[in-house]
Amino acid sequence: EVQLVESGGGLVQPGGSLRLSCTASGFTFSSYAMSWVRQAPGKGLEWVSAINKGGGDTTYVDSVKGRFTIYRDNAKNTAYLQMNSLKPEDTAVYYCTKLNHNIVRRGNFIGMDYWGNGTLVTVSS
């Protein structure tokens, strides 16, 4: 059974940092691209970032570029999202998703076959 478990969310002040983790099980983690998607309160899903299976190819939505970094440790079956210089508009539930391919393309929801339950990030003073 495929499982994706996010952790690391919480309350942080504007300008602060958080690191989200996504621990995967039930599939060969190193064979697939992974992605992060978020949903702000009362809004729709927003694609945030993606990384290919080897970790060498990444892409980001423009609003987080230069502030967020996606990376992965295939030995630990874990993907990460390092979030720096957080802004109130980053407040959202962040979901880790597995892609059923290794294509990294900005804004691409195609192939997201499994999702975690999400972790809440609140940026507020």
Short mmCIF file of N, CA, C and O in Angstrom, two decimals:
data_model
loop_
_atom_site.label_atom_id
_atom_site.label_comp_id
_atom_site.label_asym_id
_atom_site.label_seq_id
_atom_site.Cartn_x
_atom_site.Cartn_y
_atom_site.Cartn_z
N GLU A 1 0.84 -1.19 0.00
CA GLU A 1 0.00 0.00 0.00
C GLU A 1 0.88 1.25 0.00
O GLU A 1 1.76 1.40 0.84
N VAL A 2 0.62 2.12 -0.94
CA VAL A 2 1.38 3.36 -1.02
C VAL A 2 0.95 4.31 0.10
O VAL A 2 -0.23 4.52 0.33
N GLN A 3 1.92 4.85 0.80
CA GLN A 3 1.64 5.84 1.83
C GLN A 3 2.61 7.01 1.70
O GLN A 3 3.80 6.80 1.47
N LEU A 4 2.08 8.20 1.86
CA LEU A 4 2.88 9.42 1.89
C LEU A 4 2.49 10.17 3.16
O LEU A 4 1.32 10.49 3.35
N VAL A 5 3.45 10.42 4.02
CA VAL A 5 3.17 11.05 5.31
C VAL A 5 3.99 12.34 5.41
O VAL A 5 5.22 12.29 5.47
N GLU A 6 3.27 13.45 5.45
CA GLU A 6 3.93 14.75 5.58
C GLU A 6 4.12 15.11 7.05
O GLU A 6 3.32 14.71 7.90
N SER A 7 5.15 15.89 7.32
CA SER A 7 5.39 16.41 8.66
C SER A 7 6.17 17.71 8.54
O SER A 7 6.70 18.02 7.46
N GLY A 8 6.22 18.44 9.65
CA GLY A 8 7.02 19.65 9.69
C GLY A 8 6.26 20.95 9.62
O GLY A 8 6.85 22.03 9.72
N GLY A 9 4.94 20.88 9.44
CA GLY A 9 4.16 22.10 9.41
C GLY A 9 4.04 22.72 10.79
O GLY A 9 4.46 22.14 11.79
N GLY A 10 3.48 23.92 10.83
CA GLY A 10 3.30 24.60 12.11
C GLY A 10 3.09 26.08 11.92
O GLY A 10 2.89 26.56 10.80
N LEU A 11 3.17 26.80 13.02
CA LEU A 11 3.00 28.24 13.03
C LEU A 11 4.38 28.90 13.02
O LEU A 11 5.24 28.56 13.83
N VAL A 12 4.56 29.84 12.12
CA VAL A 12 5.84 30.54 12.00
C VAL A 12 5.57 32.01 11.70
O VAL A 12 4.57 32.35 11.05
N GLN A 13 6.46 32.87 12.18
CA GLN A 13 6.31 34.29 11.91
C GLN A 13 6.77 34.62 10.49
O GLN A 13 7.61 33.90 9.92
N PRO A 14 6.24 35.68 9.92
CA PRO A 14 6.73 36.12 8.60
C PRO A 14 8.25 36.29 8.62
O PRO A 14 8.81 36.81 9.58
N GLY A 15 8.87 35.82 7.55
CA GLY A 15 10.33 35.83 7.47
C GLY A 15 10.99 34.60 8.01
O GLY A 15 12.21 34.42 7.83
N GLY A 16 10.24 33.74 8.66
CA GLY A 16 10.78 32.53 9.25
C GLY A 16 10.93 31.40 8.25
O GLY A 16 10.65 31.56 7.05
N SER A 17 11.36 30.26 8.78
CA SER A 17 11.61 29.08 7.94
C SER A 17 10.96 27.84 8.53
O SER A 17 10.77 27.74 9.75
N LEU A 18 10.63 26.93 7.65
CA LEU A 18 10.16 25.60 8.02
C LEU A 18 10.69 24.61 7.00
O LEU A 18 10.90 24.97 5.84
N ARG A 19 10.86 23.37 7.44
CA ARG A 19 11.19 22.30 6.50
C ARG A 19 10.12 21.23 6.59
O ARG A 19 9.89 20.65 7.66
N LEU A 20 9.46 21.00 5.47
CA LEU A 20 8.47 19.93 5.38
C LEU A 20 9.15 18.65 4.92
O LEU A 20 10.04 18.69 4.06
N SER A 21 8.69 17.53 5.47
CA SER A 21 9.18 16.22 5.06
C SER A 21 8.02 15.39 4.55
O SER A 21 6.89 15.53 5.02
N CYS A 22 8.32 14.51 3.62
CA CYS A 22 7.34 13.56 3.08
C CYS A 22 7.99 12.20 3.06
O CYS A 22 8.86 11.95 2.22
N THR A 23 7.57 11.33 3.97
CA THR A 23 8.13 10.00 4.04
C THR A 23 7.23 9.03 3.28
O THR A 23 6.02 8.96 3.54
N ALA A 24 7.83 8.31 2.35
CA ALA A 24 7.07 7.45 1.45
C ALA A 24 7.30 5.97 1.75
O ALA A 24 8.38 5.58 2.22
N SER A 25 6.30 5.16 1.46
CA SER A 25 6.42 3.72 1.60
C SER A 25 5.46 3.05 0.63
O SER A 25 4.51 3.68 0.13
N GLY A 26 5.72 1.78 0.35
CA GLY A 26 4.83 1.01 -0.49
C GLY A 26 5.12 1.06 -1.97
O GLY A 26 4.37 0.49 -2.77
N PHE A 27 6.20 1.74 -2.36
CA PHE A 27 6.61 1.77 -3.77
C PHE A 27 8.10 2.08 -3.83
O PHE A 27 8.70 2.44 -2.82
N THR A 28 8.67 1.92 -5.00
CA THR A 28 10.10 2.20 -5.18
C THR A 28 10.29 3.70 -5.34
O THR A 28 10.17 4.26 -6.43
N PHE A 29 10.59 4.35 -4.21
CA PHE A 29 10.63 5.81 -4.15
C PHE A 29 11.57 6.40 -5.19
O PHE A 29 11.26 7.42 -5.83
N SER A 30 12.70 5.77 -5.39
CA SER A 30 13.73 6.33 -6.28
C SER A 30 13.36 6.25 -7.76
O SER A 30 14.14 6.72 -8.60
N SER A 31 12.22 5.68 -8.08
CA SER A 31 11.82 5.51 -9.49
C SER A 31 10.85 6.57 -9.98
O SER A 31 10.49 6.56 -11.17
N TYR A 32 10.43 7.45 -9.11
CA TYR A 32 9.36 8.39 -9.49
C TYR A 32 9.66 9.82 -9.07
O TYR A 32 10.28 10.06 -8.04
N ALA A 33 9.16 10.75 -9.88
CA ALA A 33 9.19 12.14 -9.48
C ALA A 33 8.20 12.37 -8.35
O ALA A 33 7.24 11.63 -8.18
N MET A 34 8.46 13.42 -7.59
CA MET A 34 7.59 13.81 -6.48
C MET A 34 7.27 15.29 -6.61
O MET A 34 7.99 16.06 -7.24
N SER A 35 6.18 15.69 -5.98
CA SER A 35 5.73 17.06 -6.11
C SER A 35 5.11 17.54 -4.80
O SER A 35 4.69 16.74 -3.98
N TRP A 36 5.06 18.86 -4.63
CA TRP A 36 4.34 19.48 -3.52
C TRP A 36 3.24 20.37 -4.10
O TRP A 36 3.47 21.11 -5.06
N VAL A 37 2.08 20.29 -3.48
CA VAL A 37 0.91 21.07 -3.86
C VAL A 37 0.36 21.70 -2.58
O VAL A 37 0.44 21.09 -1.51
N ARG A 38 -0.19 22.90 -2.65
CA ARG A 38 -0.75 23.51 -1.45
C ARG A 38 -2.16 24.02 -1.72
O ARG A 38 -2.56 24.25 -2.86
N GLN A 39 -2.89 24.20 -0.61
CA GLN A 39 -4.24 24.76 -0.69
C GLN A 39 -4.41 25.76 0.43
O GLN A 39 -4.44 25.38 1.61
N ALA A 40 -4.52 27.01 0.07
CA ALA A 40 -4.75 28.07 1.05
C ALA A 40 -6.21 28.04 1.50
O ALA A 40 -7.08 27.54 0.77
N PRO A 41 -6.49 28.58 2.68
CA PRO A 41 -7.87 28.57 3.18
C PRO A 41 -8.84 29.19 2.19
O PRO A 41 -8.64 30.32 1.72
N GLY A 42 -9.88 28.46 1.85
CA GLY A 42 -10.91 28.97 0.95
C GLY A 42 -10.52 29.06 -0.51
O GLY A 42 -11.27 29.63 -1.31
N LYS A 43 -9.35 28.51 -0.86
CA LYS A 43 -8.90 28.61 -2.25
C LYS A 43 -8.68 27.22 -2.84
O LYS A 43 -8.75 26.21 -2.15
N GLY A 44 -8.39 27.18 -4.12
CA GLY A 44 -8.16 25.92 -4.80
C GLY A 44 -6.74 25.42 -4.64
O GLY A 44 -5.90 26.05 -3.99
N LEU A 45 -6.47 24.28 -5.26
CA LEU A 45 -5.14 23.70 -5.21
C LEU A 45 -4.16 24.53 -6.05
O LEU A 45 -4.49 24.99 -7.13
N GLU A 46 -2.96 24.68 -5.51
CA GLU A 46 -1.89 25.37 -6.23
C GLU A 46 -0.66 24.47 -6.28
O GLU A 46 -0.14 24.05 -5.24
N TRP A 47 -0.19 24.19 -7.46
CA TRP A 47 1.05 23.43 -7.63
C TRP A 47 2.21 24.28 -7.14
O TRP A 47 2.27 25.49 -7.44
N VAL A 48 3.14 23.68 -6.38
CA VAL A 48 4.24 24.45 -5.79
C VAL A 48 5.59 24.08 -6.39
O VAL A 48 6.36 24.96 -6.79
N SER A 49 5.90 22.78 -6.44
CA SER A 49 7.24 22.39 -6.84
C SER A 49 7.26 20.92 -7.22
O SER A 49 6.38 20.16 -6.83
N ALA A 50 8.26 20.52 -7.99
CA ALA A 50 8.44 19.13 -8.35
C ALA A 50 9.92 18.81 -8.47
O ALA A 50 10.75 19.69 -8.72
N ILE A 51 10.23 17.51 -8.32
CA ILE A 51 11.61 17.04 -8.40
C ILE A 51 11.62 15.69 -9.10
O ILE A 51 10.73 14.86 -8.88
N ASN A 52 12.64 15.47 -9.94
CA ASN A 52 12.68 14.20 -10.65
C ASN A 52 13.22 13.11 -9.75
O ASN A 52 13.61 13.35 -8.60
N LYS A 53 13.26 11.89 -10.26
CA LYS A 53 13.58 10.75 -9.40
C LYS A 53 14.99 10.81 -8.83
O LYS A 53 15.23 10.36 -7.72
N GLY A 54 15.90 11.37 -9.59
CA GLY A 54 17.28 11.44 -9.12
C GLY A 54 17.60 12.68 -8.31
O GLY A 54 18.65 12.76 -7.66
N GLY A 55 16.71 13.65 -8.33
CA GLY A 55 16.90 14.88 -7.57
C GLY A 55 17.63 15.99 -8.31
O GLY A 55 17.79 17.09 -7.79
N GLY A 56 18.06 15.71 -9.53
CA GLY A 56 18.85 16.70 -10.24
C GLY A 56 18.05 17.72 -11.05
O GLY A 56 18.61 18.69 -11.56
N ASP A 57 16.76 17.52 -11.17
CA ASP A 57 15.90 18.41 -11.94
C ASP A 57 14.75 18.85 -11.05
O ASP A 57 13.99 18.02 -10.54
N THR A 58 14.62 20.16 -10.86
CA THR A 58 13.57 20.70 -10.01
C THR A 58 12.91 21.89 -10.70
O THR A 58 13.50 22.52 -11.59
N THR A 59 11.71 22.20 -10.27
CA THR A 59 11.02 23.37 -10.80
C THR A 59 10.06 23.90 -9.74
O THR A 59 9.65 23.16 -8.85
N TYR A 60 9.72 25.20 -9.85
CA TYR A 60 8.94 25.88 -8.82
C TYR A 60 7.92 26.83 -9.44
O TYR A 60 8.15 27.38 -10.53
N VAL A 61 6.85 27.07 -8.71
CA VAL A 61 5.94 28.14 -9.08
C VAL A 61 6.67 29.47 -8.84
O VAL A 61 7.52 29.57 -7.93
N ASP A 62 6.38 30.46 -9.64
CA ASP A 62 7.13 31.72 -9.56
C ASP A 62 7.07 32.36 -8.17
O ASP A 62 8.05 32.97 -7.73
N SER A 63 5.97 32.21 -7.48
CA SER A 63 5.79 32.90 -6.19
C SER A 63 6.70 32.37 -5.09
O SER A 63 6.86 33.03 -4.06
N VAL A 64 7.28 31.20 -5.27
CA VAL A 64 8.17 30.65 -4.23
C VAL A 64 9.61 30.54 -4.70
O VAL A 64 10.49 30.18 -3.91
N LYS A 65 9.86 30.83 -5.95
CA LYS A 65 11.20 30.69 -6.50
C LYS A 65 12.18 31.56 -5.74
O LYS A 65 11.91 32.73 -5.47
N GLY A 66 13.31 30.97 -5.35
CA GLY A 66 14.31 31.70 -4.58
C GLY A 66 14.09 31.64 -3.09
O GLY A 66 14.98 32.01 -2.31
N ARG A 67 12.93 31.17 -2.67
CA ARG A 67 12.63 31.06 -1.23
C ARG A 67 12.47 29.60 -0.79
O ARG A 67 12.82 29.24 0.32
N PHE A 68 11.93 28.77 -1.67
CA PHE A 68 11.70 27.36 -1.36
C PHE A 68 12.71 26.50 -2.13
O PHE A 68 13.09 26.82 -3.26
N THR A 69 13.08 25.39 -1.51
CA THR A 69 13.96 24.41 -2.16
C THR A 69 13.39 23.01 -1.95
O THR A 69 13.16 22.60 -0.82
N ILE A 70 13.20 22.31 -3.05
CA ILE A 70 12.76 20.92 -2.99
C ILE A 70 13.98 20.03 -3.16
O ILE A 70 14.86 20.30 -3.98
N TYR A 71 14.05 18.97 -2.38
CA TYR A 71 15.13 17.99 -2.54
C TYR A 71 14.65 16.67 -1.98
O TYR A 71 13.55 16.58 -1.39
N ARG A 72 15.45 15.64 -2.20
CA ARG A 72 15.04 14.31 -1.77
C ARG A 72 16.25 13.50 -1.33
O ARG A 72 17.36 13.73 -1.78
N ASP A 73 15.98 12.53 -0.45
CA ASP A 73 16.98 11.57 -0.02
C ASP A 73 16.41 10.20 -0.33
O ASP A 73 15.56 9.68 0.41
N ASN A 74 16.84 9.61 -1.43
CA ASN A 74 16.27 8.33 -1.85
C ASN A 74 16.64 7.20 -0.90
O ASN A 74 15.90 6.22 -0.80
N ALA A 75 17.72 7.33 -0.20
CA ALA A 75 18.09 6.30 0.78
C ALA A 75 17.13 6.28 1.97
O ALA A 75 16.95 5.25 2.62
N LYS A 76 16.51 7.42 2.23
CA LYS A 76 15.56 7.53 3.34
C LYS A 76 14.11 7.55 2.87
O LYS A 76 13.19 7.74 3.67
N ASN A 77 13.89 7.40 1.55
CA ASN A 77 12.53 7.44 0.99
C ASN A 77 11.78 8.70 1.42
O ASN A 77 10.58 8.65 1.75
N THR A 78 12.47 9.81 1.39
CA THR A 78 11.89 11.05 1.89
C THR A 78 12.15 12.21 0.93
O THR A 78 13.27 12.36 0.42
N ALA A 79 11.12 12.99 0.72
CA ALA A 79 11.22 14.24 -0.03
C ALA A 79 11.04 15.39 0.95
O ALA A 79 10.33 15.26 1.96
N TYR A 80 11.65 16.51 0.62
CA TYR A 80 11.64 17.66 1.52
C TYR A 80 11.24 18.93 0.76
O TYR A 80 11.45 19.04 -0.44
N LEU A 81 10.72 19.88 1.52
CA LEU A 81 10.50 21.22 1.00
C LEU A 81 11.01 22.19 2.05
O LEU A 81 10.38 22.37 3.09
N GLN A 82 12.17 22.78 1.78
CA GLN A 82 12.73 23.80 2.67
C GLN A 82 12.11 25.14 2.30
O GLN A 82 12.23 25.58 1.15
N MET A 83 11.47 25.78 3.25
CA MET A 83 10.75 27.03 3.00
C MET A 83 11.38 28.14 3.83
O MET A 83 11.34 28.09 5.06
N ASN A 84 11.94 29.12 3.17
CA ASN A 84 12.57 30.26 3.83
C ASN A 84 11.83 31.54 3.48
O ASN A 84 11.05 31.58 2.53
N SER A 85 12.08 32.57 4.25
CA SER A 85 11.47 33.89 4.01
C SER A 85 9.96 33.76 3.83
O SER A 85 9.39 34.31 2.88
N LEU A 86 9.34 33.05 4.72
CA LEU A 86 7.92 32.77 4.59
C LEU A 86 7.08 34.03 4.70
O LEU A 86 7.40 34.96 5.45
N LYS A 87 6.00 34.04 3.94
CA LYS A 87 5.07 35.17 3.88
C LYS A 87 3.68 34.70 4.31
O LYS A 87 3.36 33.52 4.18
N PRO A 88 2.84 35.62 4.78
CA PRO A 88 1.48 35.21 5.16
C PRO A 88 0.74 34.50 4.02
O PRO A 88 -0.06 33.59 4.27
N GLU A 89 1.02 34.87 2.79
CA GLU A 89 0.34 34.24 1.66
C GLU A 89 0.81 32.80 1.40
O GLU A 89 0.26 32.11 0.54
N ASP A 90 1.83 32.36 2.12
CA ASP A 90 2.24 30.95 2.04
C ASP A 90 1.41 30.06 2.96
O ASP A 90 1.56 28.84 2.93
N THR A 91 0.56 30.66 3.77
CA THR A 91 -0.31 29.88 4.66
C THR A 91 -1.20 28.95 3.84
O THR A 91 -1.92 29.40 2.94
N ALA A 92 -1.12 27.67 4.15
CA ALA A 92 -1.85 26.66 3.38
C ALA A 92 -1.63 25.29 3.99
O ALA A 92 -0.73 25.10 4.81
N VAL A 93 -2.43 24.35 3.55
CA VAL A 93 -2.14 22.94 3.78
C VAL A 93 -1.27 22.49 2.62
O VAL A 93 -1.61 22.72 1.46
N TYR A 94 -0.14 21.89 2.96
CA TYR A 94 0.82 21.44 1.95
C TYR A 94 0.72 19.92 1.81
O TYR A 94 0.80 19.18 2.80
N TYR A 95 0.55 19.48 0.56
CA TYR A 95 0.42 18.07 0.25
C TYR A 95 1.63 17.59 -0.54
O TYR A 95 2.08 18.27 -1.48
N CYS A 96 2.09 16.42 -0.19
CA CYS A 96 3.13 15.72 -0.95
C CYS A 96 2.40 14.79 -1.92
O CYS A 96 1.41 14.14 -1.54
N THR A 97 2.87 14.74 -3.16
CA THR A 97 2.24 13.86 -4.13
C THR A 97 3.29 13.04 -4.85
O THR A 97 4.42 13.50 -5.08
N LYS A 98 2.92 11.84 -5.20
CA LYS A 98 3.75 10.97 -6.03
C LYS A 98 3.29 11.10 -7.48
O LYS A 98 2.09 11.13 -7.77
N LEU A 99 4.22 11.19 -8.37
CA LEU A 99 3.90 11.18 -9.80
C LEU A 99 4.13 9.79 -10.36
O LEU A 99 5.03 9.07 -9.91
N ASN A 100 3.35 9.41 -11.35
CA ASN A 100 3.52 8.07 -11.93
C ASN A 100 4.46 8.09 -13.12
O ASN A 100 4.40 7.20 -13.98
N HIS A 101 5.32 9.10 -13.16
CA HIS A 101 6.31 9.22 -14.21
C HIS A 101 7.50 10.00 -13.67
O HIS A 101 7.55 10.29 -12.46
N ASN A 102 8.44 10.33 -14.53
CA ASN A 102 9.63 11.07 -14.09
C ASN A 102 9.76 12.41 -14.82
O ASN A 102 10.86 12.94 -14.99
N ILE A 103 8.62 12.95 -15.23
CA ILE A 103 8.64 14.22 -15.96
C ILE A 103 8.45 15.36 -14.96
O ILE A 103 7.49 15.38 -14.19
N VAL A 104 9.34 16.33 -15.01
CA VAL A 104 9.26 17.49 -14.13
C VAL A 104 8.87 18.69 -14.99
O VAL A 104 9.65 19.15 -15.81
N ARG A 105 7.68 19.18 -14.78
CA ARG A 105 7.17 20.30 -15.60
C ARG A 105 6.38 21.22 -14.69
O ARG A 105 5.52 20.78 -13.92
N ARG A 106 6.65 22.51 -14.78
CA ARG A 106 6.01 23.49 -13.92
C ARG A 106 4.50 23.44 -14.07
O ARG A 106 3.97 23.43 -15.19
N GLY A 107 3.80 23.39 -12.96
CA GLY A 107 2.35 23.42 -12.96
C GLY A 107 1.67 22.14 -13.35
O GLY A 107 0.45 22.12 -13.53
N ASN A 108 2.43 21.06 -13.43
CA ASN A 108 1.88 19.81 -13.96
C ASN A 108 1.22 18.97 -12.88
O ASN A 108 1.89 18.46 -11.99
N PHE A 109 -0.10 18.80 -12.97
CA PHE A 109 -0.85 17.92 -12.08
C PHE A 109 -1.03 16.52 -12.68
O PHE A 109 -1.48 15.61 -12.00
N ILE A 110 -0.69 16.37 -13.94
CA ILE A 110 -0.91 15.11 -14.62
C ILE A 110 -0.01 14.03 -14.04
O ILE A 110 1.20 14.23 -13.90
N GLY A 111 -0.59 12.91 -13.70
CA GLY A 111 0.18 11.80 -13.18
C GLY A 111 0.32 11.76 -11.68
O GLY A 111 0.99 10.89 -11.14
N MET A 112 -0.32 12.68 -10.97
CA MET A 112 -0.29 12.64 -9.51
C MET A 112 -1.23 11.53 -9.06
O MET A 112 -2.44 11.73 -8.99
N ASP A 113 -0.68 10.36 -8.74
CA ASP A 113 -1.54 9.23 -8.45
C ASP A 113 -1.74 8.96 -6.96
O ASP A 113 -2.67 8.23 -6.59
N TYR A 114 -0.88 9.51 -6.12
CA TYR A 114 -1.06 9.37 -4.67
C TYR A 114 -0.74 10.68 -3.98
O TYR A 114 0.18 11.40 -4.38
N TRP A 115 -1.53 10.97 -2.92
CA TRP A 115 -1.38 12.18 -2.15
C TRP A 115 -1.27 11.83 -0.68
O TRP A 115 -1.89 10.88 -0.19
N GLY A 116 -0.51 12.63 0.06
CA GLY A 116 -0.51 12.53 1.50
C GLY A 116 -1.73 13.23 2.09
O GLY A 116 -2.54 13.80 1.35
N ASN A 117 -1.83 13.21 3.40
CA ASN A 117 -2.96 13.85 4.07
C ASN A 117 -2.75 15.34 4.31
O ASN A 117 -3.70 16.04 4.68
N GLY A 118 -1.55 15.80 4.10
CA GLY A 118 -1.28 17.22 4.21
C GLY A 118 -0.76 17.65 5.57
O GLY A 118 -1.01 16.99 6.58
N THR A 119 -0.04 18.76 5.57
CA THR A 119 0.45 19.37 6.81
C THR A 119 0.20 20.87 6.71
O THR A 119 0.45 21.49 5.68
N LEU A 120 -0.32 21.45 7.80
CA LEU A 120 -0.72 22.85 7.79
C LEU A 120 0.46 23.75 8.13
O LEU A 120 1.14 23.56 9.13
N VAL A 121 0.66 24.75 7.28
CA VAL A 121 1.65 25.79 7.52
C VAL A 121 0.90 27.11 7.70
O VAL A 121 0.12 27.51 6.82
N THR A 122 1.13 27.75 8.83
CA THR A 122 0.50 29.03 9.11
C THR A 122 1.59 30.07 9.33
O THR A 122 2.44 29.89 10.21
N VAL A 123 1.56 31.11 8.52
CA VAL A 123 2.55 32.18 8.63
C VAL A 123 1.83 33.42 9.14
O VAL A 123 1.02 34.01 8.44
N SER A 124 2.12 33.77 10.38
CA SER A 124 1.39 34.87 11.01
C SER A 124 2.20 35.42 12.18
O SER A 124 2.94 34.69 12.84
N SER A 125 2.04 36.71 12.42
CA SER A 125 2.69 37.33 13.56
C SER A 125 1.75 37.37 14.76
O SER A 125 2.12 37.85 15.83
#
